[in-house]
Short mmCIF file of C-alpha atoms in Angstrom, two decimals:
data_model
loop_
_atom_site.label_atom_id
_atom_site.label_comp_id
_atom_site.label_asym_id
_atom_site.label_seq_id
_atom_site.Cartn_x
_atom_site.Cartn_y
_atom_site.Cartn_z
CA ASP O 1 60.68 -87.65 9.50
CA ILE O 2 62.05 -86.05 12.65
CA VAL O 3 63.22 -88.70 15.11
CA MET O 4 62.82 -87.83 18.79
CA THR O 5 65.17 -89.71 21.12
CA GLN O 6 64.52 -89.71 24.84
CA THR O 7 66.98 -90.70 27.54
CA PRO O 8 66.78 -92.43 29.86
CA LEU O 9 63.96 -94.82 28.94
CA SER O 10 63.31 -95.55 32.59
CA LEU O 11 63.90 -93.76 35.87
CA SER O 12 63.56 -94.88 39.45
CA VAL O 13 63.50 -91.91 41.81
CA THR O 14 63.20 -91.47 45.56
CA PRO O 15 60.43 -89.04 46.55
CA GLY O 16 61.83 -85.56 47.08
CA GLN O 17 64.74 -86.14 44.71
CA PRO O 18 65.10 -84.44 41.32
CA ALA O 19 64.69 -86.10 37.95
CA SER O 20 65.65 -85.11 34.44
CA ILE O 21 64.68 -86.42 31.01
CA SER O 22 66.48 -85.53 27.80
CA CYS O 23 64.87 -85.33 24.38
CA LYS O 24 66.92 -84.87 21.22
CA SER O 25 65.58 -84.30 17.73
CA THR O 26 67.27 -85.06 14.40
CA GLN O 27 66.49 -81.59 13.09
CA SER O 28 66.06 -78.18 14.63
CA LEU O 29 62.56 -77.61 15.97
CA LEU O 30 62.74 -73.84 15.53
CA ALA O 31 59.81 -72.85 13.35
CA SER O 32 59.69 -70.00 10.85
CA ASP O 33 57.53 -68.01 13.27
CA GLY O 34 60.29 -68.10 15.87
CA LYS O 35 58.58 -70.60 18.15
CA THR O 36 59.86 -74.06 19.04
CA TYR O 37 56.98 -76.50 19.14
CA LEU O 38 58.30 -79.01 21.64
CA PHE O 39 55.82 -80.49 24.12
CA TRP O 40 56.07 -82.72 27.14
CA TYR O 41 53.25 -85.04 28.15
CA LEU O 42 52.70 -87.38 31.07
CA GLN O 43 50.54 -90.45 30.74
CA LYS O 44 49.70 -91.75 34.18
CA PRO O 45 48.66 -95.40 34.53
CA GLY O 46 45.15 -95.92 33.21
CA GLN O 47 44.77 -92.30 32.11
CA SER O 48 45.00 -90.23 28.96
CA PRO O 49 48.12 -88.18 28.27
CA GLN O 50 48.17 -84.75 29.85
CA VAL O 51 50.11 -81.70 28.77
CA LEU O 52 52.89 -80.63 31.10
CA ILE O 53 54.92 -78.22 28.98
CA TYR O 54 54.19 -76.55 25.65
CA ASP O 55 56.43 -74.59 23.30
CA THR O 56 59.56 -75.88 25.07
CA SER O 57 59.27 -74.10 28.39
CA ASN O 58 55.70 -73.00 29.13
CA ARG O 59 54.02 -74.81 31.95
CA PHE O 60 50.42 -75.77 31.18
CA SER O 61 47.66 -74.47 33.43
CA GLY O 62 47.52 -76.35 36.71
CA VAL O 63 50.89 -78.09 36.30
CA PRO O 64 52.95 -77.84 39.51
CA ASP O 65 55.96 -75.55 39.34
CA ARG O 66 58.29 -78.43 40.18
CA PHE O 67 58.04 -79.26 36.46
CA SER O 68 60.15 -77.19 34.08
CA GLY O 69 61.14 -77.43 30.44
CA SER O 70 64.14 -75.99 28.68
CA GLY O 71 66.18 -76.29 25.52
CA SER O 72 66.48 -75.08 21.99
CA GLY O 73 67.26 -76.30 18.50
CA THR O 74 67.61 -80.05 18.85
CA ASP O 75 68.21 -80.54 22.59
CA PHE O 76 65.50 -80.35 25.21
CA THR O 77 65.09 -81.27 28.86
CA LEU O 78 62.24 -81.85 31.28
CA LYS O 79 63.17 -81.43 34.93
CA ILE O 80 61.24 -82.34 38.02
CA SER O 81 62.74 -80.52 40.97
CA ARG O 82 61.31 -82.84 43.64
CA VAL O 83 59.58 -86.00 42.51
CA GLU O 84 56.32 -86.94 44.21
CA ALA O 85 54.47 -90.24 44.19
CA GLU O 86 51.81 -88.84 41.84
CA ASP O 87 54.44 -88.24 39.14
CA VAL O 88 54.64 -91.92 38.17
CA GLY O 89 53.85 -92.72 34.56
CA ILE O 90 55.33 -92.41 31.11
CA TYR O 91 56.74 -89.09 29.93
CA TYR O 92 56.78 -88.25 26.24
CA CYS O 93 58.31 -85.42 24.30
CA MET O 94 56.64 -84.46 21.04
CA GLN O 95 57.44 -82.07 18.23
CA HIS O 96 54.96 -80.46 15.90
CA THR O 97 57.19 -77.98 14.17
CA HIS O 98 57.48 -80.39 11.25
CA LEU O 99 55.05 -82.87 9.76
CA PRO O 100 54.61 -85.65 10.53
CA VAL O 101 54.27 -84.89 14.21
CA THR O 102 56.56 -87.26 16.10
CA PHE O 103 56.88 -88.47 19.68
CA GLY O 104 59.80 -89.74 21.68
CA GLN O 105 59.73 -93.39 22.77
CA GLY O 106 58.62 -92.47 26.26
CA THR O 107 60.41 -92.51 29.64
CA ARG O 108 58.88 -94.57 32.41
CA LEU O 109 59.23 -92.99 35.84
CA GLU O 110 58.74 -95.11 38.93
CA ILE O 111 59.08 -94.29 42.59
CA LYS O 112 61.67 -96.07 44.73
CA GLU B 1 35.27 -77.40 31.36
CA VAL B 2 36.88 -78.74 28.22
CA GLN B 3 35.72 -82.24 27.33
CA LEU B 4 36.57 -84.62 24.52
CA VAL B 5 34.65 -87.89 24.43
CA GLU B 6 35.57 -90.56 21.88
CA SER B 7 33.26 -93.35 20.81
CA GLY B 8 32.94 -95.95 18.08
CA GLY B 9 35.76 -98.31 18.96
CA GLY B 10 35.36 -102.06 18.91
CA LEU B 11 36.42 -105.34 17.36
CA VAL B 12 36.76 -105.46 13.58
CA GLU B 13 38.24 -108.01 11.18
CA PRO B 14 41.27 -107.23 9.05
CA GLY B 15 40.19 -105.36 5.94
CA GLY B 16 37.16 -103.93 7.70
CA SER B 17 36.14 -100.36 8.46
CA LEU B 18 35.27 -98.38 11.52
CA ARG B 19 34.36 -94.76 12.21
CA LEU B 20 35.37 -93.10 15.44
CA SER B 21 33.70 -89.98 16.78
CA CYS B 22 34.92 -87.38 19.22
CA ALA B 23 32.36 -85.08 20.84
CA ALA B 24 33.87 -81.80 22.00
CA SER B 25 32.59 -79.26 24.49
CA GLY B 26 33.80 -76.41 26.65
CA PHE B 27 35.81 -74.61 23.98
CA THR B 28 35.35 -73.04 20.56
CA PHE B 29 35.54 -76.19 18.47
CA THR B 30 35.13 -74.24 15.24
CA ASP B 31 38.53 -72.59 15.71
CA ALA B 32 40.39 -75.70 16.84
CA TRP B 33 42.79 -77.81 14.82
CA MET B 34 42.05 -81.34 15.93
CA THR B 35 44.33 -84.36 16.04
CA TRP B 36 44.06 -88.13 16.41
CA VAL B 37 46.82 -89.96 18.30
CA ARG B 38 46.96 -93.68 19.03
CA ARG B 39 48.77 -95.96 21.40
CA ALA B 40 49.19 -99.61 20.43
CA PRO B 41 49.53 -102.23 23.19
CA GLY B 42 52.99 -102.08 24.71
CA LYS B 43 54.03 -99.20 22.47
CA GLY B 44 54.28 -95.42 22.77
CA LEU B 45 52.16 -92.62 21.41
CA GLU B 46 51.84 -92.31 17.63
CA TRP B 47 50.41 -89.38 15.71
CA VAL B 48 47.69 -90.48 13.28
CA GLY B 49 46.62 -87.27 11.63
CA ARG B 50 44.98 -83.89 12.02
CA ILE B 51 42.42 -81.57 10.52
CA LYS B 52 42.70 -77.83 10.45
CA SER B 53 39.80 -75.51 11.16
CA LYS B 54 37.39 -74.28 8.47
CA THR B 55 39.29 -70.99 8.36
CA TYR B 56 42.29 -72.97 7.17
CA GLY B 57 40.32 -75.00 4.68
CA GLU B 58 39.79 -78.09 6.87
CA THR B 59 43.02 -79.42 5.40
CA THR B 60 44.06 -82.85 6.61
CA ASP B 61 47.47 -84.46 7.12
CA PHE B 62 48.24 -88.07 7.95
CA ALA B 63 51.03 -90.31 9.16
CA ALA B 64 52.50 -92.57 6.50
CA PRO B 65 51.17 -95.86 7.98
CA VAL B 66 47.54 -94.69 7.62
CA LYS B 67 47.69 -92.42 4.59
CA GLY B 68 45.19 -93.49 1.95
CA ARG B 69 43.27 -95.69 4.40
CA PHE B 70 42.16 -93.20 7.07
CA SER B 71 40.33 -89.92 6.69
CA ILE B 72 39.45 -87.20 9.17
CA SER B 73 36.43 -84.94 9.01
CA ARG B 74 34.57 -82.59 11.29
CA ASP B 75 31.05 -81.33 11.78
CA ASP B 76 31.34 -77.94 13.42
CA SER B 77 27.54 -77.72 13.81
CA LYS B 78 27.75 -80.77 16.10
CA ASN B 79 31.15 -80.01 17.65
CA THR B 80 32.22 -83.46 16.52
CA LEU B 81 35.41 -84.86 15.02
CA TYR B 82 35.52 -88.11 13.04
CA LEU B 83 38.14 -90.66 12.08
CA GLN B 84 37.11 -92.97 9.25
CA MET B 85 39.32 -96.04 9.19
CA ASN B 86 39.23 -98.33 6.14
CA SER B 87 41.25 -101.39 5.13
CA LEU B 88 42.13 -101.95 8.75
CA LYS B 89 45.21 -103.98 9.60
CA ILE B 90 46.13 -105.90 12.73
CA GLU B 91 48.78 -103.26 13.45
CA ASP B 92 46.06 -100.60 13.69
CA THR B 93 45.00 -102.15 17.01
CA ALA B 94 45.36 -99.34 19.56
CA VAL B 95 43.62 -96.92 21.85
CA TYR B 96 42.70 -93.89 19.75
CA TYR B 97 42.65 -90.45 21.34
CA CYS B 98 41.34 -87.21 19.98
CA THR B 99 43.18 -84.16 21.20
CA THR B 100 43.74 -80.50 20.64
CA ILE B 101 47.45 -81.31 21.20
CA ARG B 102 48.04 -78.03 23.04
CA SER B 103 45.67 -78.84 25.89
CA SER B 104 42.95 -81.45 26.08
CA TRP B 105 42.81 -85.17 25.40
CA GLY B 106 39.87 -87.53 25.37
CA GLN B 107 39.75 -90.73 27.39
CA GLY B 108 40.39 -92.82 24.30
CA THR B 109 38.52 -95.59 22.52
CA LEU B 110 39.93 -99.06 21.89
CA VAL B 111 40.08 -100.43 18.36
CA THR B 112 40.94 -104.10 18.03
CA VAL B 113 41.63 -105.53 14.58
CA SER B 114 41.58 -109.30 14.71
CA SER B 115 40.11 -112.29 12.95
#
């Protein structure tokens, strides 16, 4: 199974400051069709997960442009250019290039 | 508006069975590959399994911890996804979500396995 390792596991950020989460996989996530099926989700307290980024770097509809995803192969990053109070929650990376689909452990973001 | 609404969760004893449902609306369910994901108390998200669309043979795939105990089916005439859970274990206790993975998630339904 592909292991997804997120760092850090927790973040405390002042509003307006940037934040970055790393996600590393144990195998390349490049699929035979040329796409890299790496997703980022945010689960806010008391809510279901919501898609932020799909296929490594595509922002989902309605997601603010302060969120961006990048990376390739085995190394991926989610960046928040200016953290806002509404960004609190747990961030997960997920790959579905290979079965079984696997998630990172989650990164908890809190506001200072 | 895309909606996924899970139901069927509850308290069940170890070794028991439960069937979860997920009612879908607002998108072409027939074409969608559907997935179940769970989150156990204090833990992260865990993929449970998925079912492909009829075009792809409604093939199913499962995570190792549930393989042989869980099954996934769909009724495209009712826009409904199912998760049949048999031989339940205490470690299956979790909130279960249905999702298209690429976009929408349901609100989840809690399954508690306890004696």
